[in-house]
PDB file of C-alpha atoms in Angstrom:
ATOM      1  CA  MET A   1     -29.798 -18.944  13.724  1.00  0.00           C
ATOM      2  CA  PRO A   2     -28.057 -17.966  16.980  1.00  0.00           C
ATOM      3  CA  THR A   3     -24.531 -16.649  16.618  1.00  0.00           C
ATOM      4  CA  TYR A   4     -23.735 -17.141  20.290  1.00  0.00           C
ATOM      5  CA  GLU A   5     -23.985 -20.420  22.113  1.00  0.00           C
ATOM      6  CA  THR A   6     -22.530 -21.724  25.358  1.00  0.00           C
ATOM      7  CA  SER A   7     -20.120 -24.632  25.129  1.00  0.00           C
ATOM      8  CA  THR A   8     -18.932 -26.861  27.966  1.00  0.00           C
ATOM      9  CA  VAL A   9     -16.316 -28.652  25.845  1.00  0.00           C
ATOM     10  CA  ALA A  10     -12.769 -27.990  27.022  1.00  0.00           C
ATOM     11  CA  ALA A  11     -10.167 -26.800  24.547  1.00  0.00           C
ATOM     12  CA  PRO A  12      -7.972 -29.640  23.263  1.00  0.00           C
ATOM     13  CA  MET A  13      -4.443 -29.990  24.539  1.00  0.00           C
ATOM     14  CA  PRO A  14      -1.862 -29.224  21.817  1.00  0.00           C
ATOM     15  CA  ASN A  15       0.139 -32.184  20.522  1.00  0.00           C
ATOM     16  CA  PHE A  16       3.841 -31.650  21.229  1.00  0.00           C
ATOM     17  CA  GLU A  17       4.973 -33.629  18.201  1.00  0.00           C
ATOM     18  CA  ASN A  18       2.841 -31.437  15.957  1.00  0.00           C
ATOM     19  CA  LEU A  19       4.384 -28.334  17.531  1.00  0.00           C
ATOM     20  CA  ARG A  20       7.860 -29.692  16.795  1.00  0.00           C
ATOM     21  CA  LYS A  21       6.832 -30.174  13.188  1.00  0.00           C
ATOM     22  CA  GLN A  22       5.499 -26.622  13.074  1.00  0.00           C
ATOM     23  CA  ALA A  23       8.856 -25.288  14.260  1.00  0.00           C
ATOM     24  CA  LYS A  24      10.725 -27.292  11.619  1.00  0.00           C
ATOM     25  CA  LEU A  25       8.326 -26.017   8.957  1.00  0.00           C
ATOM     26  CA  VAL A  26       8.957 -22.403  10.015  1.00  0.00           C
ATOM     27  CA  LEU A  27      12.697 -23.033   9.780  1.00  0.00           C
ATOM     28  CA  ARG A  28      12.342 -24.542   6.308  1.00  0.00           C
ATOM     29  CA  TRP A  29      10.214 -21.631   5.116  1.00  0.00           C
ATOM     30  CA  HIS A  30      12.877 -19.216   6.345  1.00  0.00           C
ATOM     31  CA  ARG A  31      15.629 -21.127   4.548  1.00  0.00           C
ATOM     32  CA  ASP A  32      13.509 -21.162   1.372  1.00  0.00           C
ATOM     33  CA  ARG A  33      12.997 -17.382   1.689  1.00  0.00           C
ATOM     34  CA  TYR A  34       9.220 -17.796   1.834  1.00  0.00           C
ATOM     35  CA  TYR A  35       8.208 -14.185   2.416  1.00  0.00           C
ATOM     36  CA  PRO A  36       4.959 -14.692   4.405  1.00  0.00           C
ATOM     37  CA  VAL A  37       6.924 -16.368   7.214  1.00  0.00           C
ATOM     38  CA  ALA A  38       8.861 -13.136   7.720  1.00  0.00           C
ATOM     39  CA  ALA A  39       5.655 -11.449   8.897  1.00  0.00           C
ATOM     40  CA  GLN A  40       5.061 -14.238  11.423  1.00  0.00           C
ATOM     41  CA  ILE A  41       8.601 -13.900  12.746  1.00  0.00           C
ATOM     42  CA  ARG A  42       8.368 -10.116  12.987  1.00  0.00           C
ATOM     43  CA  SER A  43       5.059 -10.216  14.907  1.00  0.00           C
ATOM     44  CA  GLY A  44       6.063 -13.131  17.165  1.00  0.00           C
ATOM     45  CA  LEU A  45       9.676 -12.397  18.113  1.00  0.00           C
ATOM     46  CA  PRO A  46      10.360  -8.893  19.479  1.00  0.00           C
ATOM     47  CA  ARG A  47      14.021  -8.865  18.377  1.00  0.00           C
ATOM     48  CA  PHE A  48      12.870  -8.995  14.750  1.00  0.00           C
ATOM     49  CA  GLY A  49      10.123  -6.407  15.251  1.00  0.00           C
ATOM     50  CA  GLN A  50      11.841  -3.520  13.436  1.00  0.00           C
ATOM     51  CA  MET A  51      13.253  -5.527  10.522  1.00  0.00           C
ATOM     52  CA  THR A  52      11.935  -5.639   6.965  1.00  0.00           C
ATOM     53  CA  ASP A  53      11.052  -8.939   5.280  1.00  0.00           C
ATOM     54  CA  PRO A  54      14.398  -9.155   3.384  1.00  0.00           C
ATOM     55  CA  GLU A  55      16.324  -8.332   6.576  1.00  0.00           C
ATOM     56  CA  ILE A  56      14.534 -11.080   8.506  1.00  0.00           C
ATOM     57  CA  LEU A  57      15.100 -13.653   5.776  1.00  0.00           C
ATOM     58  CA  ALA A  58      18.798 -12.708   5.698  1.00  0.00           C
ATOM     59  CA  GLN A  59      19.263 -13.464   9.397  1.00  0.00           C
ATOM     60  CA  ASN A  60      20.917 -16.606  10.743  1.00  0.00           C
ATOM     61  CA  PHE A  61      17.603 -18.102  11.837  1.00  0.00           C
ATOM     62  CA  LYS A  62      17.975 -21.388  13.737  1.00  0.00           C
ATOM     63  CA  LEU A  63      15.703 -24.153  14.993  1.00  0.00           C
ATOM     64  CA  ASN A  64      15.633 -22.715  18.514  1.00  0.00           C
ATOM     65  CA  ASP A  65      14.385 -19.421  17.031  1.00  0.00           C
ATOM     66  CA  ALA A  66      11.594 -21.268  15.221  1.00  0.00           C
ATOM     67  CA  GLN A  67      10.727 -23.175  18.398  1.00  0.00           C
ATOM     68  CA  GLU A  68      10.535 -19.926  20.374  1.00  0.00           C
ATOM     69  CA  LEU A  69       8.214 -18.480  17.727  1.00  0.00           C
ATOM     70  CA  VAL A  70       5.866 -21.479  17.957  1.00  0.00           C
ATOM     71  CA  ALA A  71       5.932 -21.295  21.759  1.00  0.00           C
ATOM     72  CA  ARG A  72       5.027 -17.600  21.747  1.00  0.00           C
ATOM     73  CA  GLN A  73       2.240 -18.200  19.240  1.00  0.00           C
ATOM     74  CA  HIS A  74       0.735 -20.618  21.795  1.00  0.00           C
ATOM     75  CA  GLY A  75       1.088 -18.236  24.742  1.00  0.00           C
ATOM     76  CA  PHE A  76       4.405 -19.387  26.228  1.00  0.00           C
ATOM     77  CA  GLU A  77       7.570 -17.317  26.668  1.00  0.00           C
ATOM     78  CA  SER A  78       9.942 -20.072  25.544  1.00  0.00           C
ATOM     79  CA  TRP A  79      10.091 -23.576  24.105  1.00  0.00           C
ATOM     80  CA  GLN A  80      10.983 -24.971  27.528  1.00  0.00           C
ATOM     81  CA  ALA A  81       8.003 -23.218  29.088  1.00  0.00           C
ATOM     82  CA  LEU A  82       5.782 -24.737  26.402  1.00  0.00           C
ATOM     83  CA  LYS A  83       7.115 -28.232  27.132  1.00  0.00           C
ATOM     84  CA  THR A  84       6.579 -27.745  30.860  1.00  0.00           C
ATOM     85  CA  GLY A  85       3.088 -26.400  30.291  1.00  0.00           C
ATOM     86  CA  LEU A  86       2.104 -29.312  28.079  1.00  0.00           C
ATOM     87  CA  ASN A  87       3.451 -31.808  30.600  1.00  0.00           C
ATOM     88  CA  THR A  88       1.398 -30.161  33.328  1.00  0.00           C
ATOM     89  CA  MET A  89      -1.729 -30.297  31.196  1.00  0.00           C
ATOM     90  CA  SER A  90      -1.112 -33.933  30.291  1.00  0.00           C
ATOM     91  CA  ASP A  91      -0.967 -34.852  33.985  1.00  0.00           C
ATOM     92  CA  HIS A  92      -4.591 -33.762  34.260  1.00  0.00           C
ATOM     93  CA  ALA A  93      -5.819 -35.153  30.954  1.00  0.00           C
ATOM     94  CA  SER A  94      -8.053 -38.171  31.327  1.00  0.00           C
ATOM     95  CA  ALA A  95      -7.834 -39.267  27.703  1.00  0.00           C
ATOM     96  CA  ILE A  96      -6.017 -38.384  24.497  1.00  0.00           C
ATOM     97  CA  SER A  97      -8.102 -37.950  21.371  1.00  0.00           C
ATOM     98  CA  THR A  98      -6.645 -38.857  17.993  1.00  0.00           C
ATOM     99  CA  LYS A  99      -9.421 -37.054  16.144  1.00  0.00           C
ATOM    100  CA  PRO A 100      -8.230 -33.952  14.237  1.00  0.00           C
ATOM    101  CA  VAL A 101      -9.383 -30.782  15.965  1.00  0.00           C
ATOM    102  CA  ILE A 102      -9.891 -27.415  14.273  1.00  0.00           C
ATOM    103  CA  THR A 103      -8.528 -24.858  16.725  1.00  0.00           C
ATOM    104  CA  ALA A 104      -9.294 -21.580  14.933  1.00  0.00           C
ATOM    105  CA  ALA A 105     -11.101 -19.972  12.019  1.00  0.00           C
ATOM    106  CA  GLU A 106     -10.005 -16.816  10.221  1.00  0.00           C
ATOM    107  CA  PRO A 107     -12.659 -15.016   8.141  1.00  0.00           C
ATOM    108  CA  GLN A 108     -11.373 -13.224   5.044  1.00  0.00           C
ATOM    109  CA  LEU A 109     -12.695  -9.789   4.144  1.00  0.00           C
ATOM    110  CA  PHE A 110     -12.441  -8.370   0.629  1.00  0.00           C
ATOM    111  CA  VAL A 111     -11.259  -4.765   0.766  1.00  0.00           C
ATOM    112  CA  ALA A 112     -10.192  -2.050  -1.670  1.00  0.00           C
ATOM    113  CA  ASP A 113      -7.214  -0.736   0.323  1.00  0.00           C
ATOM    114  CA  ILE A 114      -5.233  -2.844   2.818  1.00  0.00           C
ATOM    115  CA  ASP A 115      -3.692   0.140   4.603  1.00  0.00           C
ATOM    116  CA  ALA A 116      -7.050   1.905   4.976  1.00  0.00           C
ATOM    117  CA  SER A 117      -8.690  -1.265   6.241  1.00  0.00           C
ATOM    118  CA  CYS A 118      -5.898  -1.876   8.786  1.00  0.00           C
ATOM    119  CA  ALA A 119      -6.250   1.731   9.949  1.00  0.00           C
ATOM    120  CA  PHE A 120      -9.991   1.233  10.526  1.00  0.00           C
ATOM    121  CA  PHE A 121      -9.495  -1.933  12.555  1.00  0.00           C
ATOM    122  CA  THR A 122      -6.643  -0.525  14.641  1.00  0.00           C
ATOM    123  CA  THR A 123      -7.981   2.970  15.331  1.00  0.00           C
ATOM    124  CA  LYS A 124     -11.707   2.209  15.545  1.00  0.00           C
ATOM    125  CA  LEU A 125     -12.021  -1.387  16.738  1.00  0.00           C
ATOM    126  CA  GLY A 126      -8.913  -1.843  18.872  1.00  0.00           C
ATOM    127  CA  PHE A 127      -7.258  -4.488  16.703  1.00  0.00           C
ATOM    128  CA  ALA A 128      -3.541  -4.717  15.953  1.00  0.00           C
ATOM    129  CA  THR A 129      -2.005  -5.297  12.546  1.00  0.00           C
ATOM    130  CA  VAL A 130      -0.285  -8.697  12.437  1.00  0.00           C
ATOM    131  CA  PHE A 131       1.210  -8.227   8.980  1.00  0.00           C
ATOM    132  CA  THR A 132       0.690  -6.788   5.516  1.00  0.00           C
ATOM    133  CA  TYR A 133       2.189  -8.379   2.448  1.00  0.00           C
ATOM    134  CA  GLY A 134       3.151  -6.983  -0.952  1.00  0.00           C
ATOM    135  CA  GLU A 135       4.312  -3.660  -2.370  1.00  0.00           C
ATOM    136  CA  PRO A 136       1.763  -2.131  -2.351  1.00  0.00           C
ATOM    137  CA  PRO A 137       0.140  -4.530   0.125  1.00  0.00           C
ATOM    138  CA  PHE A 138      -2.535  -6.830  -1.276  1.00  0.00           C
ATOM    139  CA  TYR A 139      -2.954  -9.079   1.757  1.00  0.00           C
ATOM    140  CA  GLY A 140      -2.896  -8.575   5.503  1.00  0.00           C
ATOM    141  CA  GLN A 141      -4.141  -9.731   8.864  1.00  0.00           C
ATOM    142  CA  VAL A 142      -5.443  -7.979  11.976  1.00  0.00           C
ATOM    143  CA  LYS A 143      -6.100  -9.449  15.395  1.00  0.00           C
ATOM    144  CA  ARG A 144      -7.665  -8.659  18.731  1.00  0.00           C
ATOM    145  CA  ASP A 145      -7.252 -11.198  21.513  1.00  0.00           C
ATOM    146  CA  ALA A 146      -8.011 -14.610  19.945  1.00  0.00           C
ATOM    147  CA  ALA A 147      -9.798 -13.194  16.892  1.00  0.00           C
ATOM    148  CA  ARG A 148      -7.910 -12.878  13.615  1.00  0.00           C
ATOM    149  CA  ILE A 149      -9.278 -11.442  10.385  1.00  0.00           C
ATOM    150  CA  ASN A 150      -7.559 -11.764   7.027  1.00  0.00           C
ATOM    151  CA  LEU A 151      -7.798  -8.913   4.523  1.00  0.00           C
ATOM    152  CA  ARG A 152      -7.638  -9.476   0.758  1.00  0.00           C
ATOM    153  CA  CYS A 153      -7.383  -6.582  -1.655  1.00  0.00           C
ATOM    154  CA  VAL A 154      -9.702  -6.729  -4.679  1.00  0.00           C
ATOM    155  CA  GLU A 155     -10.256  -4.236  -7.480  1.00  0.00           C
ATOM    156  CA  GLN A 156     -14.054  -4.491  -7.503  1.00  0.00           C
ATOM    157  CA  PRO A 157     -16.666  -5.469  -4.875  1.00  0.00           C
ATOM    158  CA  VAL A 158     -17.439  -9.186  -4.901  1.00  0.00           C
ATOM    159  CA  VAL A 159     -20.801  -8.887  -3.092  1.00  0.00           C
ATOM    160  CA  ASP A 160     -23.834  -6.950  -4.259  1.00  0.00           C
ATOM    161  CA  ALA A 161     -24.001  -4.041  -1.802  1.00  0.00           C
ATOM    162  CA  VAL A 162     -27.779  -3.593  -1.983  1.00  0.00           C
ATOM    163  CA  MET A 163     -28.452  -7.261  -1.293  1.00  0.00           C
ATOM    164  CA  ARG A 164     -25.817  -7.369   1.463  1.00  0.00           C
ATOM    165  CA  ASP A 165     -27.384  -4.474   3.331  1.00  0.00           C
ATOM    166  CA  ARG A 166     -30.959  -5.607   2.745  1.00  0.00           C
ATOM    167  CA  GLU A 167     -30.322  -9.169   3.909  1.00  0.00           C
ATOM    168  CA  GLN A 168     -27.658  -8.227   6.482  1.00  0.00           C
ATOM    169  CA  LEU A 169     -25.168 -10.649   4.936  1.00  0.00           C
ATOM    170  CA  LEU A 170     -22.468 -10.886   7.580  1.00  0.00           C
ATOM    171  CA  ALA A 171     -18.794 -11.055   6.632  1.00  0.00           C
ATOM    172  CA  ALA A 172     -17.659 -12.153  10.109  1.00  0.00           C
ATOM    173  CA  SER A 173     -19.031 -12.890  13.573  1.00  0.00           C
ATOM    174  CA  LEU A 174     -16.897 -12.216  16.643  1.00  0.00           C
ATOM    175  CA  VAL A 175     -17.902 -13.524  20.067  1.00  0.00           C
ATOM    176  CA  VAL A 176     -17.149 -12.528  23.662  1.00  0.00           C
ATOM    177  CA  ALA A 177     -17.667 -14.771  26.664  1.00  0.00           C
ATOM    178  CA  ARG A 178     -19.547 -12.593  29.154  1.00  0.00           C
ATOM    179  CA  ALA A 179     -22.631 -10.396  29.083  1.00  0.00           C
ATOM    180  CA  GLU A 180     -20.734  -7.457  30.547  1.00  0.00           C
ATOM    181  CA  ASP A 181     -18.083  -7.796  27.818  1.00  0.00           C
ATOM    182  CA  ILE A 182     -20.463  -7.260  24.918  1.00  0.00           C
ATOM    183  CA  LYS A 183     -21.892  -4.122  26.551  1.00  0.00           C
ATOM    184  CA  GLN A 184     -18.416  -2.792  27.326  1.00  0.00           C
ATOM    185  CA  LEU A 185     -17.283  -3.491  23.767  1.00  0.00           C
ATOM    186  CA  PHE A 186     -20.274  -1.633  22.355  1.00  0.00           C
ATOM    187  CA  LEU A 187     -19.575   1.379  24.572  1.00  0.00           C
ATOM    188  CA  GLU A 188     -15.893   1.295  23.591  1.00  0.00           C
ATOM    189  CA  PHE A 189     -16.751   1.390  19.889  1.00  0.00           C
ATOM    190  CA  GLN A 190     -19.414   4.032  20.462  1.00  0.00           C
ATOM    191  CA  ALA A 191     -16.885   6.282  22.217  1.00  0.00           C
ATOM    192  CA  GLY A 192     -14.503   5.761  19.307  1.00  0.00           C
ATOM    193  CA  GLY A 193     -16.999   7.106  16.794  1.00  0.00           C
ATOM    194  CA  VAL A 194     -17.840   3.787  15.148  1.00  0.00           C
ATOM    195  CA  THR A 195     -20.956   3.800  12.951  1.00  0.00           C
ATOM    196  CA  PHE A 196     -23.384   0.988  13.790  1.00  0.00           C
ATOM    197  CA  VAL A 197     -25.650  -0.756  11.311  1.00  0.00           C
ATOM    198  CA  GLN A 198     -27.409  -2.278  14.317  1.00  0.00           C
ATOM    199  CA  ALA A 199     -27.061  -1.007  17.875  1.00  0.00           C
ATOM    200  CA  LEU A 200     -26.684  -3.373  20.811  1.00  0.00           C
ATOM    201  CA  LYS A 201     -29.859  -5.408  21.286  1.00  0.00           C
ATOM    202  CA  ARG A 202     -31.086  -8.606  22.860  1.00  0.00           C
ATOM    203  CA  GLU A 203     -31.963 -11.466  20.513  1.00  0.00           C
ATOM    204  CA  PRO A 204     -34.731 -14.081  21.064  1.00  0.00           C
ATOM    205  CA  TRP A 205     -32.167 -16.887  21.290  1.00  0.00           C
ATOM    206  CA  GLY A 206     -30.442 -15.440  24.369  1.00  0.00           C
ATOM    207  CA  ALA A 207     -27.668 -13.295  22.913  1.00  0.00           C
ATOM    208  CA  LYS A 208     -26.875  -9.609  22.783  1.00  0.00           C
ATOM    209  CA  ASP A 209     -25.237  -8.332  19.629  1.00  0.00           C
ATOM    210  CA  PHE A 210     -24.512  -5.359  17.410  1.00  0.00           C
ATOM    211  CA  ILE A 211     -23.309  -4.884  13.835  1.00  0.00           C
ATOM    212  CA  VAL A 212     -20.527  -2.636  12.521  1.00  0.00           C
ATOM    213  CA  LYS A 213     -19.829  -1.806   8.869  1.00  0.00           C
ATOM    214  CA  ASP A 214     -16.203  -1.406   7.773  1.00  0.00           C
ATOM    215  CA  PRO A 215     -15.098   1.129   5.093  1.00  0.00           C
ATOM    216  CA  ASP A 216     -15.711  -1.482   2.361  1.00  0.00           C
ATOM    217  CA  GLY A 217     -19.243  -2.260   3.521  1.00  0.00           C
ATOM    218  CA  ASN A 218     -18.381  -5.587   5.195  1.00  0.00           C
ATOM    219  CA  LEU A 219     -20.797  -6.289   8.052  1.00  0.00           C
ATOM    220  CA  LEU A 220     -19.132  -7.400  11.288  1.00  0.00           C
ATOM    221  CA  LEU A 221     -21.323  -8.826  14.037  1.00  0.00           C
ATOM    222  CA  PHE A 222     -20.148  -8.762  17.653  1.00  0.00           C
ATOM    223  CA  ALA A 223     -22.103 -11.042  19.998  1.00  0.00           C
ATOM    224  CA  GLY A 224     -22.165 -12.300  23.572  1.00  0.00           C
ATOM    225  CA  PRO A 225     -24.536 -13.839  26.110  1.00  0.00           C
ATOM    226  CA  ALA A 226     -27.484 -11.714  27.269  1.00  0.00           C
ATOM    227  CA  GLU A 227     -27.133 -12.779  30.913  1.00  0.00           C
TER     228      GLU A 227
END
C-alpha cells in the first residue's frame, strides 16, 4: 500500500480550553514530582535547559510557566501569542468540529541502548534528542521537525530479524511534503555515511522513498511525492 498520499484536509484549529487544561496538567505533574514532565520542561523552556530532573522539579514552577511551555510546544513564543494566534485563526474558521481529532502519532522503536540509538539519530539522521529517562536511560525520544520517535530499551530483540529483513517489516514511516525534499534528504543521509537498505526509488503509486536501518535493525522508511 502507498505510504505517501496527498491530503487537502486542513489541520484542525487547537481548542483553547483544551490547551488551558494541558497547562494545568503540566503544573500538577510538576507539583506531584512526576519525573517525565521534567524532560518536557527542559526541552521546551530554555531557562531550564541546563537543569537536571531533580533541579527542575525543585523549582518554583507556576501556572504561567506551564502555559508558556504549552504555547511553545504549539509553535508560539508566549501564552498571549498563542491566544492571539488562535483568535486570528478562529476569525477565518467557517465551522467548529466537535469530533475528536488525532493530531500526531509517535512510533516506538525497541532498542538495546538508548544512548547509542540517540547518537545514531542525531549524528546520522539530523534528529535532536528531546529527552532520555532513567539511570541508565531506558526510554527516550528524538525529533526532527514534526516527526517524533520514541525509543524503548529492551534486553532482547522483539522481532525476528530474518523475517523483518526478508519481508521489509517497517518500524516507522516518515513523510516529507515535496518531491525535492525527499531527494535532498536522501543526499543528506548519503553524505553522512548512512547505510541504506533501499536506495531512493520511484514507486508505482506515485511516491519516491528509501529505507534506512538503525543500529538495532529497525527499518525506517522516508517517503515523499515523486513529482
